[in-house]
mmCIF file with all atom_site columns, C-alpha atoms in Angstrom:
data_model
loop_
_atom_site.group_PDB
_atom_site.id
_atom_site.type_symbol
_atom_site.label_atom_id
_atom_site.label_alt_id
_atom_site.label_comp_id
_atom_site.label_asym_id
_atom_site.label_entity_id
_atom_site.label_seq_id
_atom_site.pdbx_PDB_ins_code
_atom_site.Cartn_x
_atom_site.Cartn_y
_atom_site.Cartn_z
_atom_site.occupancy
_atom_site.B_iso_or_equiv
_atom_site.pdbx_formal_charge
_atom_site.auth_seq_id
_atom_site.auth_comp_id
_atom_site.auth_asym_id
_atom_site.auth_atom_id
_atom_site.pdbx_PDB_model_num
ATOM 1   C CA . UNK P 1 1   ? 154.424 9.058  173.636 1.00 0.00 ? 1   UNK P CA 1
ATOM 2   C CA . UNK P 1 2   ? 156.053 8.749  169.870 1.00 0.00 ? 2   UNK P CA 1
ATOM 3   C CA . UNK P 1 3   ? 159.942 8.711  169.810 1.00 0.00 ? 3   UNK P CA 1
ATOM 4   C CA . UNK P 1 4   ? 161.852 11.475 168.200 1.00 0.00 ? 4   UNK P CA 1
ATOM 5   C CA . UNK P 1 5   ? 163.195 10.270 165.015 1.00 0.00 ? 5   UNK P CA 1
ATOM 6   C CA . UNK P 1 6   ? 166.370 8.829  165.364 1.00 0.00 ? 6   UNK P CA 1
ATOM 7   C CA . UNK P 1 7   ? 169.012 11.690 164.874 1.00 0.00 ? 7   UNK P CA 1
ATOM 8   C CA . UNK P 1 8   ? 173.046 11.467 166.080 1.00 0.00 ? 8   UNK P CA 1
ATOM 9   C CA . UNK P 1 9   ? 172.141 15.755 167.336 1.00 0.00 ? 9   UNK P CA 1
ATOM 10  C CA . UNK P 1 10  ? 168.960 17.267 168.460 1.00 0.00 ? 10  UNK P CA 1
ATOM 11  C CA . UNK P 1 11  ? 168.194 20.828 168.720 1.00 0.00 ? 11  UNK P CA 1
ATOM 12  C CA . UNK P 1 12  ? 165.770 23.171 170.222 1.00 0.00 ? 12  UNK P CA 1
ATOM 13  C CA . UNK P 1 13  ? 164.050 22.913 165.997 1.00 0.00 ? 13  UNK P CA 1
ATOM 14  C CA . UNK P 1 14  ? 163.271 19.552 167.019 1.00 0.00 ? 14  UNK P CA 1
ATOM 15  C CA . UNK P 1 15  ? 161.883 20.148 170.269 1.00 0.00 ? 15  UNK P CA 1
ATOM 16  C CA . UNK P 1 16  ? 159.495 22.789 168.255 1.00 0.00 ? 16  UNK P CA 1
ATOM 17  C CA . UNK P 1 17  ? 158.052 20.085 165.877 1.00 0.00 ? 17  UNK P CA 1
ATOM 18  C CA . UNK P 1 18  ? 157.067 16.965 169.007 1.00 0.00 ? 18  UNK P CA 1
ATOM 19  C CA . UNK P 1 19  ? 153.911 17.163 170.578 1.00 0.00 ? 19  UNK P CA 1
ATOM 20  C CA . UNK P 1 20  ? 153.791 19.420 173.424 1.00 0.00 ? 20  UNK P CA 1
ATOM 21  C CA . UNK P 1 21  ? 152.929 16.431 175.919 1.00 0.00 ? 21  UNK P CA 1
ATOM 22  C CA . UNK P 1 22  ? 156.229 14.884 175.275 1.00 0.00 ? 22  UNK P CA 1
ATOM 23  C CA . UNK P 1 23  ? 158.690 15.040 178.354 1.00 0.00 ? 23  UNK P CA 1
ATOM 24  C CA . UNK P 1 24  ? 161.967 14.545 176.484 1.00 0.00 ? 24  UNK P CA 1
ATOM 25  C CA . UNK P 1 25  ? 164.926 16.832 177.377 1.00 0.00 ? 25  UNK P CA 1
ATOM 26  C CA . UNK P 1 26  ? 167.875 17.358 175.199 1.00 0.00 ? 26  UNK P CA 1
ATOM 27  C CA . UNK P 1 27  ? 171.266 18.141 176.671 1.00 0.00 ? 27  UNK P CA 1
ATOM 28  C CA . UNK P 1 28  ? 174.093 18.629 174.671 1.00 0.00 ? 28  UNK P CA 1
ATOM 29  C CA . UNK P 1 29  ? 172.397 17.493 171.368 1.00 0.00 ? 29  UNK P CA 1
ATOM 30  C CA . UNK P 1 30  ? 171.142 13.975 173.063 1.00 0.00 ? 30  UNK P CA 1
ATOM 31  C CA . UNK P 1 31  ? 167.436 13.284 173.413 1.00 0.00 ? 31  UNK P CA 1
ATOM 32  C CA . UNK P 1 32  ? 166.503 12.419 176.902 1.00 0.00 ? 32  UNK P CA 1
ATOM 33  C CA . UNK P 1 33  ? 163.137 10.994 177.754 1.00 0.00 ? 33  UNK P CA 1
ATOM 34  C CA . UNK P 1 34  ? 161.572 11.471 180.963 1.00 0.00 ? 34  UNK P CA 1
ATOM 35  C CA . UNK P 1 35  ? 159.146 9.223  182.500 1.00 0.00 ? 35  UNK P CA 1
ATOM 36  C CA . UNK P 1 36  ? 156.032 10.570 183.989 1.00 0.00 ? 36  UNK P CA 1
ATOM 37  C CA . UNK P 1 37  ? 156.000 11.585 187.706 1.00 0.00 ? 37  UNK P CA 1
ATOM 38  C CA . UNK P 1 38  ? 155.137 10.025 190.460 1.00 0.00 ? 38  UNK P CA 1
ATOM 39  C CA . UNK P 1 39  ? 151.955 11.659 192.597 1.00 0.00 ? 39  UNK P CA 1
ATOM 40  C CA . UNK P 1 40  ? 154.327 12.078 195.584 1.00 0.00 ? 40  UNK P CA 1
ATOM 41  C CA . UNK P 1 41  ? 156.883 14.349 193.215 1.00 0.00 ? 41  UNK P CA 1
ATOM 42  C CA . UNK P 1 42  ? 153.487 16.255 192.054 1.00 0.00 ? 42  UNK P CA 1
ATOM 43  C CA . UNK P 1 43  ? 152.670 17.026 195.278 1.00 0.00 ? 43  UNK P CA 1
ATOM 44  C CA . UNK P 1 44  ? 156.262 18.446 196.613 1.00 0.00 ? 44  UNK P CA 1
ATOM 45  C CA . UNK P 1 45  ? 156.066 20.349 193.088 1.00 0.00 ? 45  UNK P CA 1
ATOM 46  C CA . UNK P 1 46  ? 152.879 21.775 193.690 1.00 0.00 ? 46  UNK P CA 1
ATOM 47  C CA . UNK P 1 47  ? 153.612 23.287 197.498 1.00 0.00 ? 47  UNK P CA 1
ATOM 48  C CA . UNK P 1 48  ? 157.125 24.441 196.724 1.00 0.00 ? 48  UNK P CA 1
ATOM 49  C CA . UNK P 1 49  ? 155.411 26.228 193.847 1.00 0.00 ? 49  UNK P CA 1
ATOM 50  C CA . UNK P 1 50  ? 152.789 27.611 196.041 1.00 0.00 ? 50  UNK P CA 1
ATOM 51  C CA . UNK P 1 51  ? 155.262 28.804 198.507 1.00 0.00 ? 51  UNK P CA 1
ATOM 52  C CA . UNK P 1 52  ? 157.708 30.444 195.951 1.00 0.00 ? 52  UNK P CA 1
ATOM 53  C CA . UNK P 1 53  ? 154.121 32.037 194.415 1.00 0.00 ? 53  UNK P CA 1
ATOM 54  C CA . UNK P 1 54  ? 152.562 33.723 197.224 1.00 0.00 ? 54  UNK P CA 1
ATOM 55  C CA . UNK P 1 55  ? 155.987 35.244 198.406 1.00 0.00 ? 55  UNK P CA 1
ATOM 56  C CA . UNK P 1 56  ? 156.565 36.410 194.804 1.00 0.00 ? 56  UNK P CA 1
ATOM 57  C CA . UNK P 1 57  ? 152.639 37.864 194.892 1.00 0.00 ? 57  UNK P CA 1
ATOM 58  C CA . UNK P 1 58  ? 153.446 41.413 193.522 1.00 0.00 ? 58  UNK P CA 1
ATOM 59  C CA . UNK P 1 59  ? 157.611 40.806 193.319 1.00 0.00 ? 59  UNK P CA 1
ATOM 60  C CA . UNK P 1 60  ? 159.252 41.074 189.894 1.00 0.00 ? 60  UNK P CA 1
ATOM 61  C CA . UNK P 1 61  ? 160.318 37.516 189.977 1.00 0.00 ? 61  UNK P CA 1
ATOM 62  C CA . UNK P 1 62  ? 158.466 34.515 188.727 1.00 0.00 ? 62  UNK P CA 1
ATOM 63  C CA . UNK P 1 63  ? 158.201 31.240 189.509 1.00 0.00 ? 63  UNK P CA 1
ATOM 64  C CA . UNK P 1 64  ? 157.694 28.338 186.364 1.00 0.00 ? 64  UNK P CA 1
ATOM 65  C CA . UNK P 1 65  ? 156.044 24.743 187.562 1.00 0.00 ? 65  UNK P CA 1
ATOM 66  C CA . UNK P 1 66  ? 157.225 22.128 185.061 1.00 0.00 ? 66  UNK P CA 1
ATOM 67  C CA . UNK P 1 67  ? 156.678 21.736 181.979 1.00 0.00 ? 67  UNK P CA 1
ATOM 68  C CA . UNK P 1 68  ? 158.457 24.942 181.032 1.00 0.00 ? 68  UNK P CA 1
ATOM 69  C CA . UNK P 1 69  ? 161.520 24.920 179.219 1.00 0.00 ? 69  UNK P CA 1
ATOM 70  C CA . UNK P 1 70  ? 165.067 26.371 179.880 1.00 0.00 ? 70  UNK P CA 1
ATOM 71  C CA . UNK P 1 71  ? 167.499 26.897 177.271 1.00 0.00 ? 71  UNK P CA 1
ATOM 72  C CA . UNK P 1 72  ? 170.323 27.495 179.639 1.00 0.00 ? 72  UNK P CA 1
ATOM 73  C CA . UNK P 1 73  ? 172.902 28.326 177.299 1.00 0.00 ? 73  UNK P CA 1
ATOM 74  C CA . UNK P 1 74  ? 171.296 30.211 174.201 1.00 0.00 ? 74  UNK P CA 1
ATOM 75  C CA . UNK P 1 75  ? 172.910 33.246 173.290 1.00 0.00 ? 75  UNK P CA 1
ATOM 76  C CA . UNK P 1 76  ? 171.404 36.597 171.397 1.00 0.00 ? 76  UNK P CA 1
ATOM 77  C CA . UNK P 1 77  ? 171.366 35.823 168.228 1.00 0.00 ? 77  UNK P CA 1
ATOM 78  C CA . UNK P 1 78  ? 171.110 31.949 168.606 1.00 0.00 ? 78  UNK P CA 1
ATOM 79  C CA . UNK P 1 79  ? 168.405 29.856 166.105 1.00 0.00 ? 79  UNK P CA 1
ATOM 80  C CA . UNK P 1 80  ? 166.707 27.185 167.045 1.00 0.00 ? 80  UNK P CA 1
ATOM 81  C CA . UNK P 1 81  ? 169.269 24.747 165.318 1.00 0.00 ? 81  UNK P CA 1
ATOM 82  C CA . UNK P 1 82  ? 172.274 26.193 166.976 1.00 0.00 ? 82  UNK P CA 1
ATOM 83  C CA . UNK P 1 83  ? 170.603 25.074 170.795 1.00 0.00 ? 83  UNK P CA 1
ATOM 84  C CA . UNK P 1 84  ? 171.161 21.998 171.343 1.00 0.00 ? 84  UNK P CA 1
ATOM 85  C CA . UNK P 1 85  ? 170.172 22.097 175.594 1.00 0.00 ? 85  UNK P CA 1
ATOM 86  C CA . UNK P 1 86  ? 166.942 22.201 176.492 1.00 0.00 ? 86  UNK P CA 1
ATOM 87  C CA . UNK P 1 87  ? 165.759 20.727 179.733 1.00 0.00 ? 87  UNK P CA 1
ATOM 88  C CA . UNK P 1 88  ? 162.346 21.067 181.855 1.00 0.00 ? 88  UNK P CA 1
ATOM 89  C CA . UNK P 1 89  ? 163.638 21.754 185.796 1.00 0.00 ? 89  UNK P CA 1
ATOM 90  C CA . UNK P 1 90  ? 160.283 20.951 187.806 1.00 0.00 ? 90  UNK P CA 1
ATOM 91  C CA . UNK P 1 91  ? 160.462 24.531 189.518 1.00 0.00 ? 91  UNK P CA 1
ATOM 92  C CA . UNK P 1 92  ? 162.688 27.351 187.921 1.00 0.00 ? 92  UNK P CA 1
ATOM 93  C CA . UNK P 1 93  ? 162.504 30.825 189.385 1.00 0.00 ? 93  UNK P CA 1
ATOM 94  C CA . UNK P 1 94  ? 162.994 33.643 186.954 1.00 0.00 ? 94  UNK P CA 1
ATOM 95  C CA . UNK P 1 95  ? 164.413 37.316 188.365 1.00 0.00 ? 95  UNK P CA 1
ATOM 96  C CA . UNK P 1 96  ? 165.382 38.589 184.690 1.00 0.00 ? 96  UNK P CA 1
ATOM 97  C CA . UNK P 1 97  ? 162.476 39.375 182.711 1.00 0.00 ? 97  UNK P CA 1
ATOM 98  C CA . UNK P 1 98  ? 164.075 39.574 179.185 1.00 0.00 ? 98  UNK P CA 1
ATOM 99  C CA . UNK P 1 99  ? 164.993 35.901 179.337 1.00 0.00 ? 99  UNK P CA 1
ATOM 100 C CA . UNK P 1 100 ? 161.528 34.751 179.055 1.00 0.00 ? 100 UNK P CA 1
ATOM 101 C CA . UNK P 1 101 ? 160.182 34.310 175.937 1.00 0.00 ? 101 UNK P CA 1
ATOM 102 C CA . UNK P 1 102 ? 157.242 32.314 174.437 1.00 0.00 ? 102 UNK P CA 1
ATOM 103 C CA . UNK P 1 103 ? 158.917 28.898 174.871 1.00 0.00 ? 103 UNK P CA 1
ATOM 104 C CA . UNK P 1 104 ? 159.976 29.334 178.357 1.00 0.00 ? 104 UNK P CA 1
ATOM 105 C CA . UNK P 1 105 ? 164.265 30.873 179.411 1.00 0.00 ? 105 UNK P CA 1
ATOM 106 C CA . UNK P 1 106 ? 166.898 31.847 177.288 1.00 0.00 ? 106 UNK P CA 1
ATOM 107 C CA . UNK P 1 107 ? 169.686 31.628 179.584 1.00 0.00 ? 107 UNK P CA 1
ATOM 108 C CA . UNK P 1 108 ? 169.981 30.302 183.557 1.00 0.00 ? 108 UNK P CA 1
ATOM 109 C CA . UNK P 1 109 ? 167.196 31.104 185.865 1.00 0.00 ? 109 UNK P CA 1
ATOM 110 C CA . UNK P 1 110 ? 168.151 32.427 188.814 1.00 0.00 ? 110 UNK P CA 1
ATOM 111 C CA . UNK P 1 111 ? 167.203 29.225 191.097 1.00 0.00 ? 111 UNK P CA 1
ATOM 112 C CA . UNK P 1 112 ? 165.879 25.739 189.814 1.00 0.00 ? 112 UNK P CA 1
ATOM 113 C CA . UNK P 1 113 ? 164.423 23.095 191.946 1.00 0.00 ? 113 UNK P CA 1
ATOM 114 C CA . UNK P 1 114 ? 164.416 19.243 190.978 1.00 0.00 ? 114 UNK P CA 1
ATOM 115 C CA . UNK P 1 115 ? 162.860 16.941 192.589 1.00 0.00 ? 115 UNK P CA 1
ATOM 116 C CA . UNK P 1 116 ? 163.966 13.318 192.844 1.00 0.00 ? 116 UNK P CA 1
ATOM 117 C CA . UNK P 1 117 ? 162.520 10.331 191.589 1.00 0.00 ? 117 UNK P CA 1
ATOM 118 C CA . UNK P 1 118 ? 164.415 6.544  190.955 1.00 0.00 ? 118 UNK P CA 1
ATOM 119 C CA . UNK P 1 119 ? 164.734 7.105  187.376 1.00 0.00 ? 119 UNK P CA 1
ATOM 120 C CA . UNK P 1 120 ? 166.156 10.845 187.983 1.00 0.00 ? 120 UNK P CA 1
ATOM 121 C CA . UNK P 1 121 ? 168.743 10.173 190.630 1.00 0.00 ? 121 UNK P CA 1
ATOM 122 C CA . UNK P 1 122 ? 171.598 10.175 188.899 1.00 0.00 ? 122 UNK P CA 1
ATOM 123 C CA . UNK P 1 123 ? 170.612 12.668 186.381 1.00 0.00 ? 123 UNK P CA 1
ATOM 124 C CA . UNK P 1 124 ? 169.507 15.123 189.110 1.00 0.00 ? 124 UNK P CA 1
ATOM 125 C CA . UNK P 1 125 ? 173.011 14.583 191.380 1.00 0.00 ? 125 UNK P CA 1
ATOM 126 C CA . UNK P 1 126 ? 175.670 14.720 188.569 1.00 0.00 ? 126 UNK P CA 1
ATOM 127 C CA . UNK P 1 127 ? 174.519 15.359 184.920 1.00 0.00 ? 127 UNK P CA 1
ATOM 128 C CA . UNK P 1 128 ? 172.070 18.387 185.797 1.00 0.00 ? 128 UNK P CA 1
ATOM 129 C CA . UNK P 1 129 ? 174.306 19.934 188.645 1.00 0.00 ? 129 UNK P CA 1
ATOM 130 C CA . UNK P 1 130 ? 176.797 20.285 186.281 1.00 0.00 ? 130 UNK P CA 1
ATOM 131 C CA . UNK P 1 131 ? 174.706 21.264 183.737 1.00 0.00 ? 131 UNK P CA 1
ATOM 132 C CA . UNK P 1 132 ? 173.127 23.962 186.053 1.00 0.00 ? 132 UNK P CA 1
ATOM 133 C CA . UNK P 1 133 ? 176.637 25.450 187.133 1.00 0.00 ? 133 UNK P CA 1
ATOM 134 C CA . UNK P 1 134 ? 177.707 25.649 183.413 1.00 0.00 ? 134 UNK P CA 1
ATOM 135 C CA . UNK P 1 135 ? 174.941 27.827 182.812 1.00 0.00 ? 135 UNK P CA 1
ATOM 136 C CA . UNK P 1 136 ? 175.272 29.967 185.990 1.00 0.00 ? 136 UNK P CA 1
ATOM 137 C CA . UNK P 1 137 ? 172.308 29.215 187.773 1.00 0.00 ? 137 UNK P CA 1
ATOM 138 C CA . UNK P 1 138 ? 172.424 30.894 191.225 1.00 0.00 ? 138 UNK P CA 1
ATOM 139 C CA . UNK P 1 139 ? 170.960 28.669 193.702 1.00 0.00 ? 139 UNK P CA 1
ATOM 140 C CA . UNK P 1 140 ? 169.880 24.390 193.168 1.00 0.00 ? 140 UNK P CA 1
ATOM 141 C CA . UNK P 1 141 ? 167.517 22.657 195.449 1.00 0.00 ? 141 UNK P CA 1
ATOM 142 C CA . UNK P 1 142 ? 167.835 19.067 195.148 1.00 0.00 ? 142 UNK P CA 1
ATOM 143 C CA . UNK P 1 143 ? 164.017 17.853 196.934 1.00 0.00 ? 143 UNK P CA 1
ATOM 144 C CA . UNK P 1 144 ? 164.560 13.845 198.236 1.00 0.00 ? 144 UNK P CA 1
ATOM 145 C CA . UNK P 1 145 ? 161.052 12.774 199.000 1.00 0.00 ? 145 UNK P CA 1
ATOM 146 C CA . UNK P 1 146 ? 162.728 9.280  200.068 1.00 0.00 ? 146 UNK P CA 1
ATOM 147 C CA . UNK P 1 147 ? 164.567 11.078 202.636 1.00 0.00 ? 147 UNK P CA 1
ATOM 148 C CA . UNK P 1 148 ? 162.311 14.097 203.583 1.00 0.00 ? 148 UNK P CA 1
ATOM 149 C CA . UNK P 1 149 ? 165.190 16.576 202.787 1.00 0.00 ? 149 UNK P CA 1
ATOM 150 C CA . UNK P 1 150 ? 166.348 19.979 200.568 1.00 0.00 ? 150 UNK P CA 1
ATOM 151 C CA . UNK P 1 151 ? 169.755 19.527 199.413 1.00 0.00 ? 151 UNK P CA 1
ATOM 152 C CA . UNK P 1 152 ? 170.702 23.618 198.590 1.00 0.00 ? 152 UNK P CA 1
ATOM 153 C CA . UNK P 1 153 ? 173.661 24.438 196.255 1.00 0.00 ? 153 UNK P CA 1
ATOM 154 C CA . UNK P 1 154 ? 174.637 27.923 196.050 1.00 0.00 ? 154 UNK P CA 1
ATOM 155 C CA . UNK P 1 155 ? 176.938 29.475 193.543 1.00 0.00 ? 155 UNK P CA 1
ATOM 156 C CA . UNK P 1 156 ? 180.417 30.595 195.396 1.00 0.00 ? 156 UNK P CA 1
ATOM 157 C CA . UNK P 1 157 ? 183.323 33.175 194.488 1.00 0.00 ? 157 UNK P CA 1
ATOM 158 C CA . UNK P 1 158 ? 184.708 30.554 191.790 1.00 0.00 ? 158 UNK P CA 1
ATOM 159 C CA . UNK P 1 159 ? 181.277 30.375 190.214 1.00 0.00 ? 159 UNK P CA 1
ATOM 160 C CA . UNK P 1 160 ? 180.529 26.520 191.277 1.00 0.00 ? 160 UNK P CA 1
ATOM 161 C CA . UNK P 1 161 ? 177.491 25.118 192.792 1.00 0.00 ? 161 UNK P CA 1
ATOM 162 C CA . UNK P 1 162 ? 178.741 24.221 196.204 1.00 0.00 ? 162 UNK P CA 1
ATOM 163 C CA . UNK P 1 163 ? 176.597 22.192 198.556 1.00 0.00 ? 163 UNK P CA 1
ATOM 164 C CA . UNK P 1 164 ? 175.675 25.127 201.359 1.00 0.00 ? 164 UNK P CA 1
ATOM 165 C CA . UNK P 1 165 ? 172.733 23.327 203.749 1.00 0.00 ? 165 UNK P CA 1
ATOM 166 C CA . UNK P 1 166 ? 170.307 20.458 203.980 1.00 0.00 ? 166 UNK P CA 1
ATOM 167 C CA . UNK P 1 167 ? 166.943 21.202 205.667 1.00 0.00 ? 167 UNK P CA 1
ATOM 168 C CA . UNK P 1 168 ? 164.705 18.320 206.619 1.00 0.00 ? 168 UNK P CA 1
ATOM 169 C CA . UNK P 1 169 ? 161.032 18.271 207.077 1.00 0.00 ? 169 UNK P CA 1
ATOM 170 C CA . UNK P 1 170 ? 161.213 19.875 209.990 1.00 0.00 ? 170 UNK P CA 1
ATOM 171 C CA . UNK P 1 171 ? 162.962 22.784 209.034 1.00 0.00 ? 171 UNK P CA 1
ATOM 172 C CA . UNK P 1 172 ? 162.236 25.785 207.450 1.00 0.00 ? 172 UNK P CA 1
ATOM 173 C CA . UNK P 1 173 ? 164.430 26.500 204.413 1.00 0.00 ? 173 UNK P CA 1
ATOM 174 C CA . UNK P 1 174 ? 165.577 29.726 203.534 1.00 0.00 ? 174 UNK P CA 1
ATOM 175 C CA . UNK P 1 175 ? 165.856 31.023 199.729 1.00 0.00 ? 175 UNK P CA 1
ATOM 176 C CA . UNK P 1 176 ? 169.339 33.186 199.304 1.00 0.00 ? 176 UNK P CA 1
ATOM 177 C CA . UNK P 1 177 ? 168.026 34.284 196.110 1.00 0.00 ? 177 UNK P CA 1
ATOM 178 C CA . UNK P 1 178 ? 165.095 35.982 197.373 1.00 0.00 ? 178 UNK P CA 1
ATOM 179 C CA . UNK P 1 179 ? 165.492 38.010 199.738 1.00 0.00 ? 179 UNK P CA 1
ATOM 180 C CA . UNK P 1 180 ? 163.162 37.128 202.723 1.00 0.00 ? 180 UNK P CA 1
ATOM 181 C CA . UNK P 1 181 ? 161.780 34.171 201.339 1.00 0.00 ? 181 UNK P CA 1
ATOM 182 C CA . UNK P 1 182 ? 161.263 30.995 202.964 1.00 0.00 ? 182 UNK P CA 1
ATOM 183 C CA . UNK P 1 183 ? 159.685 27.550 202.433 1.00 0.00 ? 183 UNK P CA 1
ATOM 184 C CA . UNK P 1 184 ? 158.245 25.823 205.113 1.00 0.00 ? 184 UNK P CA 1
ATOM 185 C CA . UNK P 1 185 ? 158.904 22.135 204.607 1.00 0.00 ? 185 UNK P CA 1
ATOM 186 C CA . UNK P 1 186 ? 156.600 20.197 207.095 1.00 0.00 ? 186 UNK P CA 1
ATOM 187 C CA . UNK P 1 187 ? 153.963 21.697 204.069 1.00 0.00 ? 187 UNK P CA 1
ATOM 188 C CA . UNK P 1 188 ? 156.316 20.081 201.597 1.00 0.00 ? 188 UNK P CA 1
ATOM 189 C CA . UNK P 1 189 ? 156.895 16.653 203.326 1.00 0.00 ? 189 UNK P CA 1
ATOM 190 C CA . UNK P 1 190 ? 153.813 16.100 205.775 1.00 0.00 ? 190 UNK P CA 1
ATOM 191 C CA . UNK P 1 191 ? 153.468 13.509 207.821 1.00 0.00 ? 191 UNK P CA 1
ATOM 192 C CA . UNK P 1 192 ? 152.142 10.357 206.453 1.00 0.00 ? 192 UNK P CA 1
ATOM 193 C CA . UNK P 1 193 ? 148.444 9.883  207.339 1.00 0.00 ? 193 UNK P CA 1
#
């Protein structure tokens, strides 16, 4: 992977000109490189997906595996230079059609779903909850493949990410943000073998 060049601000214009194999975030005009993923974090990415996919079969909402980018506060009108937050959630889940575009979301998806690894920890916990409630994201799973749990934040009357449940491996988890939906998490964490 080839560093950025060295700026003091980066914007979405930079993000445009790396090579689209690069895993570097920026948030709040800092360049943020992420390392690559551990086969455990693949595999909790790849049946949440699954789940969230079949029960959206046919729904208008979509559901976006990482790598796709969110640019969580863009506004109408916004260039790429004036964007200076872009970050790759590893599951985002997308009810609003007209804040896709060919780059990924312009704006907060409606639920995002990180999943923890030693290098993210603190990133995950504090810089992108924050981030996340900023931008008005509805609904935060925070997926602990150390502990076998779903940490869920939902948004509350103030408009903050409050921590509502934690569902172990055991459980069954229930999506607020879509209606009906569930994820069954013995699929997610499975016994060792």
């Amino acid at each position: 992977m080839v560093q950025p060049a060295q700026k003091e601000v980066y914007t979405f214009a930079d993000c445009l000109t790396w090579d689209e194999h690069d895993r570097i975030e920026i948030i709040n005009g800092y360049a943020v490189m992420m390392a690559p993923p551990k086969r455990i974090h693949q595999e909790i990415l790849t049946e949440i997906t699954r789940q969230l996919a079949n029960f959206l079969e046919d729904k208008p909402c979509k559901v976006y595996p990482a790598p796709f980018g969110v640019r969580p506060f863009e506004q109408s009108g916004d260039t790429p230079d004036d964007v200076d937050t872009v970050v790759e959630p590893d599951i985002s889940v997308v009810c609003d059609h007209s804040k896709l575009d060919d780059y990924g979301c312009k704006g907060a998806p409606d639920m995002i779903v990180e999943i923890l690894s030693p290098s993210t920890l603190r990133h995950d916990r504090i810089v992108k909850l924050d981030l996340y409630q900023r931008a008005g994201v509805r609904e935060y799973w925070i997926a602990d493949p150390q502990s076998r749990c779903i940490e869920v934040y939902l948004r509350d009357e103030n408009n903050y990410l409050k921590p509502h449940e934690v569902y172990t491996a055991a459980d069954t988890a229930k999506v607020t943000v879509l209606n009906g939906c569930t994820v069954e998490l013995s699929k997610v964490f499975p016994e060792e073998k």
